[in-house]
Steps between C-alpha positions, in 0.01 A plus 500: 500500500417850370527633860833345582628642154393843602641492830834409392478733204442780748852431653641663189378827659679433833825662380337842464428496871817318588716777311321776676591324832866454413539855391359613830740270700808605305394868568566471867832305476856607450625468138677160523210331665236673273692373203469146645146528557421646159688209325345239726167649443548516113594121499224392726238691286635345183483167673139543588421591140671195374343265749147632415565455115647145547199401718266616227711340221520154639129444583398302194827301486441405856164396443627281211764352729228411748325281241240748348499503133587827337140499311337478844702773659388726202147381545483536872710798534487686188673823631825299621653474167501855399591612840794249472594610146506864625710424801757308274515786240583752788769271640658474161483874446662554838769253432579689174505833672730347759734394234495828332576693812767287605667526170485869488650533851795266384538693177534837690777337712674375223496810303635690805787252531584552133518883546761465778698207358879577525460750745755461800392549841629819671729304739654322224419164629261270312302438823421863554150594477505844369522582121544834381373582164644811280184675442400860570138407575454455873417144550525252779322160547524151660585238233403157622716206450502285175653180406722449801595870508407680821309818524653831414441865578516680167566872519590756234775766511224750463339396821825488682575858407188660651551319850773561753670226687225474755221486237703235302510271835132551531421426145713176501343390823153546356582294199673235694204467738291413178766216429516357843130502555446311165256787390490387149364165600235647730379728219496224256280281717234769544528576119424154421234458753334791330476288188276261688237741638441868413450608851853409596644739260411776713771382765776559233547874552447460860781252547724711254465793755581274803788359342641842413423596870702194615794585309472871612493404872798269448679787341401737775633250741837460331538901484397532866297823412156481353510869370830411309359195356169680392693769333734270305208270391291779392764658292596174346145413433392830351814521265432134403125600431191340606458144408140389571528182302618196679727214403789265612749793502460707804601870401547766755217733362219235544196573692364825642802691589336763711346251709817304544686820600216600762536154655864528542457857664277325761581259754625129463189286412411260774252222539161583649544601879217482741238221566233642264754538214648161545154352527394669176805380319451128622126541403601585158755224463230261626264634233766432227571154636117439511450603137800269391322196661159570334589376147671167598210435730249576226687292236516211742140549566400488133726189443329320783160599378559383149629162626176462725268598193681262282486215726131564544439482119707180461334326791135565361 
């Protein structure tokens, strides 16, 4: 029994390797596909962790269900109860952390909506998606929808003054891309997954960068000129100030601005080309999938082993 518990317990270390593979795969893909890989990888690694913890937690209860008295479980497998208790405690802490993070994310959105309440869209129509706030500070961000209201692009008068007409179009296209791509939801998923396993937290800044790059590319496509888009976004981001912190409100100054500008001044990102590059990408994808299958297989194996061992004891 100890060996089986140790093997399943080792699955808790799998996300450290899995996250490294996910980051490597995201690094060879265009921003949109990279963001999808990062979110899927974060959710999978969180699932691996939960599956391993649930498997460890349920061992004594499964043995009792199979007819083994709890006292005999303790006598025969003394390590089972403390391991189960530890796994249960970790699951409880994770559940609390998930609730706290979700509440904080929602609170930020609620506060942001409270700040813009009463503002009229620039086109004068209730269904307009741009809200202009009278503020000399350069600000621009994508505000996700709340309580039936659709998402909005919030921009300050201070930001509008520092951009020309082309720059404003680029800025609005960037923030609208955040709304269309539901980037707030993608960011929230990775943030919540980070509450389940510490290794997953390392994917959050990588995802933030890819989401900004996704929106940057959408703005460049809208402008039809990558240099114009790079100049406008650089000016807006630098005016707004660097925002290394992450959250449900996507601000134009988020992420490493120099890297974003340098990427826009380069060619349009493409998927890996060439047989070797594609083979490498598929190999990384297969590795991530394999990692994701390890935990369910280990949890199922422990379940079967406990049933077999319990029946052997009851049948004596």
